[in-house]
């Protein structure tokens, strides 16, 4: 069945450094790739997404890249801040009534 | 612009009782998804519904669990004869169309004693 693998499971960086989280997906028909941030005890919140017709998207300190040939996509956070500490989930889906598959999550710690 | 609403936020049930979790999607959204999250774990897909239709229930256990999204009113996830292993956070999300961005509700934390 469809699968999304996410790495690393835990990531610890110093404040101001960059953080990169990588995901691979198995369903070649996937065309929508969102990223969610979940703080402790809170709901997942969409932070950025990308569709298969573009290779990169940026929003201030966060960016997402997509390589459809290799079936992988990555989240990049630059100039990390302590408030970026959270669990980040990648996901893959396709239009037309199909479920979204989530990665297992990456716990990001940003040390002040 | 109200977001996705879920109630109750916390639910305590004894083993063998029934749990009913409700989800009201964002205004204008007709697609609803239910996910289960155990502590320190990821989001596990359970079921995907549109109004009056179950689109995909491949993630839902065959027994004791059911879901509906009637023409009027919220979507309901029903767990019969709860067991301790059902204790988890249950999130619902809604989207405008299939494959669109999903917006999550605050979750219902179910505790089975």
Coordinates of N, CA and C in Angstrom, one line a residue:
Chain A
X1 N 0.8 -1.2 0.0 CA 0.0 0.0 0.0 C 0.9 1.2 0.0
X2 N 0.2 2.4 0.0 CA 0.9 3.7 0.0 C 1.7 3.9 1.3
X3 N 2.8 4.5 1.2 CA 3.6 4.7 2.4 C 4.4 6.0 2.3
X4 N 4.6 6.7 3.4 CA 5.5 7.9 3.5 C 6.5 7.7 4.6
X5 N 7.7 7.7 4.2 CA 8.8 7.6 5.2 C 9.4 8.9 5.5
X6 N 9.7 9.2 6.8 CA 10.2 10.5 7.2 C 11.4 10.3 8.1
X7 N 12.4 11.2 7.8 CA 13.7 11.1 8.5 C 14.2 12.5 8.8
X8 N 14.9 12.8 9.9 CA 15.1 11.8 11.0 C 13.9 11.8 11.9
X9 N 13.9 10.9 12.9 CA 12.8 10.9 13.8 C 12.9 12.0 14.9
X10 N 14.2 12.3 15.2 CA 14.5 13.4 16.1 C 15.6 14.2 15.6
X11 N 15.6 15.5 15.8 CA 16.6 16.4 15.2 C 16.8 17.5 16.3
X12 N 18.0 17.7 16.6 CA 18.4 18.7 17.6 C 19.4 19.7 17.0
X13 N 19.0 21.0 17.0 CA 19.9 22.0 16.4 C 20.1 23.2 17.3
X14 N 21.1 23.9 17.1 CA 21.4 25.1 17.9 C 20.5 26.3 17.2
X15 N 20.1 27.2 18.1 CA 19.3 28.3 17.6 C 20.1 29.0 16.5
X16 N 19.5 29.4 15.4 CA 20.1 30.1 14.4 C 20.6 29.2 13.2
X17 N 20.8 27.9 13.6 CA 21.2 26.9 12.5 C 19.9 26.5 11.7
X18 N 20.2 25.8 10.6 CA 19.2 25.3 9.7 C 18.8 23.9 10.1
X19 N 17.5 23.5 9.8 CA 17.0 22.2 10.0 C 16.4 21.7 8.7
X20 N 16.7 20.4 8.4 CA 16.2 19.8 7.2 C 15.5 18.5 7.6
X21 N 14.3 18.3 7.1 CA 13.6 17.0 7.3 C 13.2 16.5 6.0
X22 N 13.4 15.2 5.8 CA 13.2 14.6 4.5 C 12.1 13.5 4.5
X23 N 11.4 13.4 3.4 CA 10.3 12.4 3.3 C 10.4 11.8 1.9
X24 N 10.1 10.5 1.8 CA 9.9 9.8 0.6 C 8.5 9.2 0.5
X25 N 7.9 9.1 -0.7 CA 6.6 8.5 -0.8 C 6.6 7.4 -1.8
X26 N 5.6 6.6 -1.8 CA 5.6 5.4 -2.7 C 4.6 5.5 -3.8
X27 N 3.6 6.3 -3.6 CA 2.5 6.4 -4.7 C 2.9 7.4 -5.7
X28 N 3.3 7.0 -6.9 CA 3.8 7.9 -7.9 C 2.7 8.9 -8.4
X29 N 1.4 8.6 -8.1 CA 0.3 9.4 -8.5 C 0.1 10.6 -7.5
X30 N 0.8 10.6 -6.4 CA 0.6 11.7 -5.4 C 1.0 13.0 -6.0
X31 N 0.2 14.0 -5.7 CA 0.5 15.3 -6.3 C 0.3 16.5 -5.4
X32 N 0.1 16.2 -4.1 CA 0.0 17.3 -3.1 C 0.7 16.8 -1.9
X33 N 1.6 17.8 -1.4 CA 2.5 17.4 -0.3 C 2.5 18.5 0.8
X34 N 1.7 18.3 1.8 CA 1.7 19.4 2.9 C 2.6 19.0 4.0
X35 N 3.0 20.0 4.8 CA 3.8 19.8 6.0 C 3.0 20.5 7.2
X36 N 2.9 19.7 8.3 CA 2.2 20.2 9.5 C 3.2 20.3 10.7
X37 N 2.9 21.3 11.5 CA 3.6 21.4 12.8 C 2.7 21.2 13.9
X38 N 3.1 20.3 14.9 CA 2.3 20.1 16.0 C 3.0 20.3 17.3
X39 N 2.6 21.3 18.0 CA 3.1 21.6 19.3 C 2.5 20.7 20.4
X40 N 3.1 20.5 21.5 CA 2.7 19.6 22.5 C 1.2 19.9 23.0
X41 N 0.4 18.9 22.8 CA -1.0 19.0 23.3 C -1.9 19.8 22.3
X42 N -1.4 20.2 21.2 CA -2.1 21.0 20.2 C -2.5 20.2 19.0
X43 N -3.3 20.9 18.1 CA -3.6 20.2 16.9 C -2.5 20.4 15.8
X44 N -2.4 19.5 14.8 CA -1.5 19.8 13.7 C -1.9 21.0 13.0
X45 N -0.9 21.8 12.6 CA -1.3 23.1 11.8 C -0.5 23.1 10.5
X46 N -1.1 23.3 9.4 CA -0.5 23.4 8.1 C 0.5 24.6 8.1
X47 N 1.8 24.3 7.7 CA 2.7 25.4 7.7 C 3.2 25.7 6.3
X48 N 3.2 24.8 5.4 CA 3.5 25.0 4.0 C 3.1 23.8 3.2
X49 N 2.8 23.9 2.0 CA 2.5 22.8 1.1 C 3.0 23.0 -0.3
X50 N 3.1 22.0 -1.1 CA 3.6 22.1 -2.4 C 2.8 21.1 -3.3
X51 N 2.6 21.5 -4.5 CA 1.9 20.6 -5.5 C 2.9 20.2 -6.5
X52 N 2.6 19.2 -7.2 CA 3.6 18.5 -8.1 C 4.0 19.3 -9.3
X53 N 3.4 20.4 -9.6 CA 3.7 21.2 -10.8 C 4.8 22.2 -10.5
X54 N 5.3 22.2 -9.2 CA 6.4 23.1 -8.9 C 7.5 22.3 -8.1
X55 N 8.7 22.8 -8.2 CA 9.8 22.1 -7.5 C 10.2 22.6 -6.2
X56 N 9.8 23.9 -5.9 CA 10.2 24.5 -4.7 C 9.2 25.6 -4.3
X57 N 9.0 25.8 -3.0 CA 8.2 26.9 -2.5 C 8.8 27.4 -1.3
X58 N 8.7 28.7 -1.1 CA 9.3 29.3 0.1 C 8.3 30.3 0.8
X59 N 8.4 30.3 2.1 CA 7.6 31.2 2.9 C 8.4 31.7 4.1
X60 N 9.0 32.8 3.9 CA 9.9 33.4 5.0 C 11.0 32.4 5.3
X61 N 11.0 31.9 6.5 CA 12.1 31.0 6.9 C 11.9 29.6 6.6
X62 N 10.8 29.2 6.0 CA 10.6 27.8 5.7 C 10.4 27.6 4.2
X63 N 10.9 26.5 3.7 CA 10.9 26.2 2.3 C 10.7 24.7 2.1
X64 N 10.1 24.3 1.0 CA 9.9 22.9 0.7 C 10.3 22.7 -0.7
X65 N 11.1 21.6 -0.9 CA 11.5 21.2 -2.2 C 10.9 19.8 -2.6
X66 N 10.7 19.6 -3.8 CA 10.0 18.4 -4.3 C 10.8 17.8 -5.5
X67 N 11.1 16.5 -5.4 CA 11.8 15.8 -6.5 C 10.9 14.7 -6.9
X68 N 10.1 14.9 -8.0 CA 9.1 13.9 -8.4 C 9.7 12.6 -8.9
X69 N 10.8 12.8 -9.6 CA 11.5 11.6 -10.2 C 11.9 10.7 -9.1
X70 N 12.5 11.2 -8.0 CA 13.0 10.4 -6.9 C 12.0 10.2 -5.9
X71 N 10.8 10.8 -6.0 CA 9.7 10.7 -5.1 C 10.1 11.0 -3.7
X72 N 10.8 12.2 -3.6 CA 11.1 12.7 -2.2 C 10.9 14.2 -2.1
X73 N 10.6 14.7 -0.9 CA 10.4 16.1 -0.7 C 11.0 16.4 0.7
X74 N 11.4 17.7 0.8 CA 12.1 18.1 2.1 C 11.5 19.4 2.6
X75 N 11.6 19.5 3.9 CA 11.3 20.8 4.6 C 12.6 21.4 5.1
X76 N 12.8 22.7 4.8 CA 14.0 23.4 5.2 C 13.5 24.6 6.1
X77 N 14.1 24.6 7.3 CA 13.8 25.8 8.2 C 15.2 26.5 8.4
X78 N 15.2 27.7 8.1 CA 16.5 28.5 8.3 C 16.3 29.3 9.5
X79 N 17.5 29.7 10.1 CA 17.5 30.6 11.3 C 16.6 30.2 12.3
X80 N 16.7 28.9 12.7 CA 15.8 28.3 13.7 C 15.7 29.1 15.0
X81 N 14.5 29.1 15.6 CA 14.3 29.7 16.8 C 13.7 28.7 17.8
X82 N 13.8 29.0 19.1 CA 13.2 28.0 20.1 C 11.8 27.7 19.9
X83 N 11.0 28.7 19.4 CA 9.6 28.4 19.1 C 9.3 27.5 17.9
X84 N 10.4 27.2 17.2 CA 10.2 26.2 16.1 C 10.2 24.8 16.7
X85 N 10.6 24.6 17.9 CA 10.6 23.3 18.6 C 9.1 22.7 18.6
X86 N 9.0 21.5 17.9 CA 7.7 20.9 17.8 C 7.9 19.6 17.0
X87 N 6.8 18.9 16.8 CA 6.8 17.7 15.9 C 6.3 18.1 14.5
X88 N 7.1 17.8 13.5 CA 6.7 18.1 12.1 C 6.3 16.8 11.4
X89 N 5.2 16.9 10.7 CA 4.8 15.8 9.9 C 4.7 16.1 8.4
X90 N 5.2 15.3 7.6 CA 5.0 15.4 6.1 C 3.8 14.5 5.7
X91 N 3.3 14.8 4.6 CA 2.2 14.0 4.1 C 2.1 14.0 2.6
X92 N 1.5 13.0 2.0 CA 1.3 12.9 0.6 C -0.1 12.5 0.2
X93 N -0.7 13.1 -0.8 CA -2.0 12.7 -1.2 C -2.2 13.0 -2.7
X94 N -3.4 12.6 -3.2 CA -3.7 13.0 -4.6 C -5.1 13.4 -4.7
X95 N -5.4 14.2 -5.7 CA -6.8 14.7 -5.8 C -7.7 13.6 -6.2
X96 N -9.0 13.9 -5.9 CA -10.0 13.0 -6.4 C -10.4 11.9 -5.5
X97 N -10.5 12.2 -4.2 CA -11.1 11.3 -3.3 C -10.2 10.2 -2.7
X98 N -8.9 10.6 -2.5 CA -8.0 9.6 -1.9 C -7.5 10.1 -0.6
X99 N -7.2 9.2 0.3 CA -6.8 9.5 1.7 C -5.4 10.1 1.6
X100 N -5.0 10.9 2.7 CA -3.7 11.5 2.9 C -2.9 10.5 3.7
X101 N -1.7 10.3 3.3 CA -0.8 9.4 4.1 C 0.2 10.3 4.8
X102 N 0.4 10.2 6.1 CA 1.3 11.0 6.9 C 2.6 10.2 7.2
X103 N 3.7 10.9 7.3 CA 4.9 10.4 7.8 C 4.8 10.2 9.3
X104 N 5.8 9.5 9.9 CA 5.8 9.2 11.3 C 6.1 10.4 12.2
X105 N 6.6 11.5 11.6 CA 6.9 12.7 12.4 C 8.4 12.8 12.7
X106 N 8.8 14.1 12.9 CA 10.2 14.4 13.3 C 10.1 15.4 14.5
X107 N 10.7 15.0 15.6 CA 10.7 15.9 16.8 C 11.9 16.8 16.7
X108 N 11.6 18.1 16.5 CA 12.7 19.1 16.4 C 12.9 19.8 17.7
X109 N 14.1 19.8 18.2 CA 14.5 20.6 19.3 C 15.4 21.7 18.9
X110 N 15.1 22.9 19.2 CA 16.0 24.0 18.9 C 16.5 24.6 20.3
X111 N 17.8 24.4 20.5 CA 18.5 24.8 21.7 C 18.9 26.3 21.7
X112 N 18.5 27.0 22.7 CA 18.8 28.4 22.8 C 20.3 28.6 23.2
Chain B
X1 N -14.8 33.4 11.1 CA -14.7 32.2 10.3 C -14.3 31.1 11.2
X2 N -15.3 30.3 11.7 CA -15.0 29.3 12.7 C -14.2 28.2 12.0
X3 N -13.3 27.6 12.7 CA -12.5 26.5 12.2 C -13.2 25.2 12.5
X4 N -12.5 24.1 12.4 CA -13.0 22.8 12.6 C -13.3 22.7 14.1
X5 N -14.5 22.2 14.4 CA -14.9 22.1 15.8 C -15.0 20.6 16.2
X6 N -14.5 20.3 17.4 CA -14.7 18.9 17.9 C -15.2 19.0 19.3
X7 N -16.1 18.0 19.6 CA -16.5 17.9 21.0 C -16.9 16.5 21.3
X8 N -16.7 16.0 22.5 CA -16.1 16.8 23.6 C -14.6 16.9 23.4
X9 N -14.0 17.8 24.1 CA -12.5 17.9 24.1 C -11.9 16.8 24.9
X10 N -12.5 16.4 25.9 CA -12.0 15.3 26.8 C -13.2 14.4 27.1
X11 N -13.0 13.1 27.0 CA -14.0 12.1 27.2 C -13.4 10.9 28.0
X12 N -14.1 10.6 29.1 CA -13.7 9.5 29.9 C -14.8 8.4 29.9
X13 N -14.4 7.2 29.5 CA -15.3 6.1 29.5 C -14.8 4.9 30.2
X14 N -15.7 4.1 30.8 CA -15.3 2.9 31.4 C -15.3 1.8 30.3
X15 N -14.5 0.8 30.5 CA -14.4 -0.3 29.5 C -15.8 -0.9 29.3
X16 N -16.1 -1.1 28.0 CA -17.5 -1.6 27.7 C -18.5 -0.6 27.3
X17 N -18.2 0.7 27.6 CA -19.2 1.8 27.3 C -18.9 2.2 25.8
X18 N -19.8 3.1 25.4 CA -19.7 3.6 24.0 C -19.1 5.0 24.1
X19 N -18.3 5.4 23.1 CA -17.8 6.7 22.9 C -18.3 7.3 21.6
X20 N -18.8 8.6 21.7 CA -19.3 9.3 20.5 C -18.5 10.6 20.4
X21 N -17.8 10.7 19.3 CA -17.0 11.9 19.1 C -17.6 12.7 17.9
X22 N -17.7 14.0 18.0 CA -18.3 14.8 17.0 C -17.3 15.8 16.4
X23 N -17.6 16.0 15.1 CA -16.7 16.9 14.3 C -17.6 17.7 13.4
X24 N -17.4 19.1 13.5 CA -18.1 20.0 12.6 C -17.1 20.6 11.7
X25 N -17.1 20.4 10.4 CA -16.1 20.9 9.5 C -16.2 22.4 9.4
X26 N -15.1 22.9 8.8 CA -15.1 24.4 8.5 C -16.3 24.7 7.5
X27 N -16.8 25.9 7.6 CA -17.9 26.3 6.7 C -17.5 26.1 5.3
X28 N -18.4 25.4 4.5 CA -18.1 25.2 3.1 C -17.3 23.9 2.8
X29 N -16.8 23.3 3.8 CA -16.0 22.0 3.6 C -17.0 20.9 3.6
X30 N -16.8 19.9 2.7 CA -17.7 18.8 2.6 C -16.9 17.5 2.8
X31 N -15.6 17.6 3.0 CA -14.8 16.4 3.2 C -14.3 16.3 4.6
X32 N -14.4 15.2 5.2 CA -14.0 15.0 6.6 C -13.1 13.8 6.8
X33 N -12.1 13.9 7.6 CA -11.1 12.8 7.8 C -11.0 12.7 9.3
X34 N -10.9 11.4 9.7 CA -10.6 11.1 11.1 C -9.3 10.4 11.3
X35 N -8.5 10.9 12.3 CA -7.2 10.3 12.6 C -7.1 10.0 14.0
X36 N -6.3 9.0 14.3 CA -6.0 8.6 15.7 C -4.5 8.9 16.0
X37 N -4.2 9.4 17.2 CA -2.9 9.7 17.6 C -2.6 9.2 19.0
X38 N -1.7 8.2 19.1 CA -1.3 7.7 20.4 C -0.2 8.7 20.9
X39 N 0.0 8.8 22.2 CA 1.1 9.6 22.7 C 2.4 9.4 22.1
X40 N 3.1 10.4 21.7 CA 4.5 10.3 21.1 C 4.5 9.6 19.8
X41 N 3.3 9.5 19.1 CA 3.3 8.8 17.8 C 2.6 9.7 16.8
X42 N 2.6 9.2 15.5 CA 2.1 9.9 14.4 C 0.6 9.9 14.3
X43 N 0.1 10.4 13.2 CA -1.3 10.5 12.9 C -1.7 9.3 12.0
X44 N -2.6 8.4 12.5 CA -3.0 7.2 11.8 C -4.3 7.5 11.1
X45 N -4.4 7.4 9.8 CA -5.6 7.6 9.1 C -6.7 6.5 9.5
X46 N -7.9 7.0 9.8 CA -9.0 6.0 10.1 C -10.0 6.0 9.0
X47 N -10.6 7.1 8.6 CA -11.7 7.1 7.7 C -11.8 8.5 7.0
X48 N -12.3 8.4 5.8 CA -12.5 9.7 5.0 C -13.9 9.7 4.5
X49 N -14.7 10.7 4.8 CA -16.1 10.8 4.4 C -16.4 12.1 3.7
X50 N -17.4 12.0 2.8 CA -18.1 13.1 2.3 C -19.5 13.0 2.8
X51 N -20.3 14.1 2.6 CA -21.6 14.1 3.1 C -22.4 12.8 2.6
X52 N -22.8 12.1 3.6 CA -23.6 10.8 3.4 C -22.9 9.7 2.7
X53 N -21.6 9.9 2.6 CA -20.8 8.8 1.9 C -19.5 8.5 2.7
X54 N -19.2 7.2 2.8 CA -17.9 6.8 3.3 C -17.0 6.6 2.0
X55 N -15.9 7.4 1.9 CA -15.1 7.3 0.7 C -14.0 6.2 0.9
X56 N -13.4 6.2 2.1 CA -12.3 5.3 2.4 C -12.3 5.0 3.9
X57 N -12.5 3.8 4.3 CA -12.5 3.4 5.7 C -11.5 2.4 6.0
X58 N -10.4 2.3 5.1 CA -9.4 1.3 5.2 C -8.6 1.4 6.5
X59 N -8.6 2.5 7.2 CA -7.8 2.6 8.4 C -8.6 2.3 9.7
X60 N -9.8 2.0 9.5 CA -10.7 1.8 10.7 C -10.8 0.3 11.0
X61 N -10.7 0.0 12.3 CA -10.9 -1.4 12.7 C -12.3 -1.9 12.3
X62 N -12.3 -3.1 11.9 CA -13.6 -3.7 11.3 C -14.7 -3.8 12.4
X63 N -14.3 -4.0 13.6 CA -15.3 -4.2 14.7 C -15.3 -3.0 15.6
X64 N -16.4 -2.7 16.2 CA -16.6 -1.7 17.2 C -16.5 -0.2 16.7
X65 N -15.9 0.0 15.6 CA -15.7 1.4 15.1 C -16.7 1.7 13.9
X66 N -17.3 2.8 13.9 CA -18.1 3.2 12.8 C -18.1 4.8 12.7
X67 N -18.3 5.3 11.5 CA -18.3 6.7 11.3 C -19.4 7.1 10.3
X68 N -19.9 8.3 10.5 CA -20.9 8.8 9.6 C -20.8 10.3 9.4
X69 N -21.3 10.8 8.3 CA -21.3 12.2 8.1 C -22.6 12.5 7.4
X70 N -23.7 12.8 8.2 CA -25.0 12.9 7.6 C -25.2 14.2 6.8
X71 N -26.3 14.3 6.1 CA -26.6 15.4 5.3 C -26.6 16.7 6.2
X72 N -27.2 16.6 7.3 CA -27.3 17.7 8.3 C -26.5 17.3 9.6
X73 N -25.8 18.2 10.1 CA -25.2 17.9 11.4 C -23.7 17.5 11.3
X74 N -23.1 17.2 12.4 CA -21.6 16.9 12.4 C -21.4 15.5 12.0
X75 N -20.1 15.3 11.7 CA -19.6 13.9 11.5 C -19.4 13.3 12.9
X76 N -19.7 12.0 13.0 CA -19.6 11.3 14.2 C -18.8 10.0 14.1
X77 N -17.8 9.9 15.0 CA -17.0 8.7 15.1 C -17.5 8.0 16.3
X78 N -17.9 6.7 16.2 CA -18.5 6.0 17.3 C -17.7 4.8 17.6
X79 N -17.4 4.6 18.8 CA -16.6 3.4 19.3 C -17.5 2.7 20.3
X80 N -17.8 1.5 20.0 CA -18.6 0.7 20.9 C -17.7 -0.2 21.7
X81 N -18.2 -0.5 22.9 CA -17.5 -1.4 23.9 C -16.1 -1.1 24.0
X82 N -15.8 0.2 24.4 CA -14.4 0.6 24.4 C -13.5 -0.2 25.3
X83 N -12.2 -0.3 24.9 CA -11.2 -1.0 25.6 C -10.1 0.0 25.9
X84 N -9.2 -0.4 26.9 CA -8.1 0.5 27.3 C -7.3 1.0 26.1
X85 N -7.1 0.1 25.1 CA -6.3 0.4 23.9 C -6.9 1.4 23.0
X86 N -8.1 1.8 23.3 CA -8.8 2.9 22.5 C -8.4 4.2 23.0
X87 N -7.8 4.3 24.1 CA -7.3 5.6 24.7 C -6.3 6.3 23.8
X88 N -6.7 7.5 23.3 CA -5.8 8.2 22.3 C -6.5 9.5 22.1
X89 N -5.8 10.3 21.3 CA -6.4 11.6 20.8 C -6.9 11.3 19.4
X90 N -8.1 11.7 19.2 CA -8.8 11.5 17.9 C -9.0 12.9 17.3
X91 N -8.4 13.1 16.2 CA -8.5 14.4 15.4 C -9.3 14.2 14.2
X92 N -10.1 15.2 13.9 CA -10.7 15.2 12.6 C -10.2 16.4 11.9
X93 N -10.3 16.3 10.6 CA -9.8 17.4 9.7 C -10.9 17.6 8.6
X94 N -10.9 18.7 8.0 CA -11.8 18.9 6.9 C -11.1 19.6 5.7
X95 N -11.6 19.4 4.5 CA -11.1 20.1 3.4 C -12.2 20.5 2.4
X96 N -11.9 21.4 1.6 CA -12.9 21.9 0.6 C -13.2 20.8 -0.4
X97 N -12.1 20.2 -0.9 CA -12.3 19.1 -1.9 C -11.3 18.0 -1.6
X98 N -11.5 16.9 -2.2 CA -10.5 15.8 -2.0 C -9.2 16.2 -2.5
X99 N -8.1 15.9 -1.7 CA -6.8 16.3 -2.1 C -6.4 17.7 -1.8
X100 N -7.3 18.5 -1.2 CA -7.0 19.9 -0.8 C -6.4 19.9 0.6
X101 N -5.9 21.1 1.0 CA -5.3 21.2 2.3 C -6.4 20.9 3.4
X102 N -5.9 20.2 4.4 CA -6.8 19.8 5.5 C -6.5 20.7 6.7
X103 N -7.6 21.0 7.3 CA -7.5 21.8 8.6 C -8.0 21.0 9.7
X104 N -7.2 20.9 10.8 CA -7.5 20.0 11.9 C -8.3 20.7 13.0
X105 N -9.2 19.9 13.6 CA -9.8 20.4 14.8 C -8.9 20.2 16.0
X106 N -9.4 20.6 17.2 CA -8.5 20.6 18.4 C -8.3 19.2 19.0
X107 N -9.1 18.2 18.5 CA -9.0 16.8 19.0 C -9.9 16.5 20.1
X108 N -10.2 15.2 20.3 CA -10.9 14.7 21.5 C -10.0 13.7 22.1
X109 N -9.7 13.9 23.4 CA -8.8 13.0 24.1 C -9.7 12.0 24.9
X110 N -9.6 10.8 24.4 CA -10.4 9.7 25.0 C -9.6 8.9 26.0
X111 N -10.1 8.8 27.2 CA -9.5 8.0 28.2 C -10.4 6.9 28.6
X112 N -9.9 5.7 28.5 CA -10.8 4.5 28.9 C -10.2 4.0 30.2
X113 N -11.1 3.9 31.2 CA -10.6 3.5 32.5 C -11.1 2.0 32.8

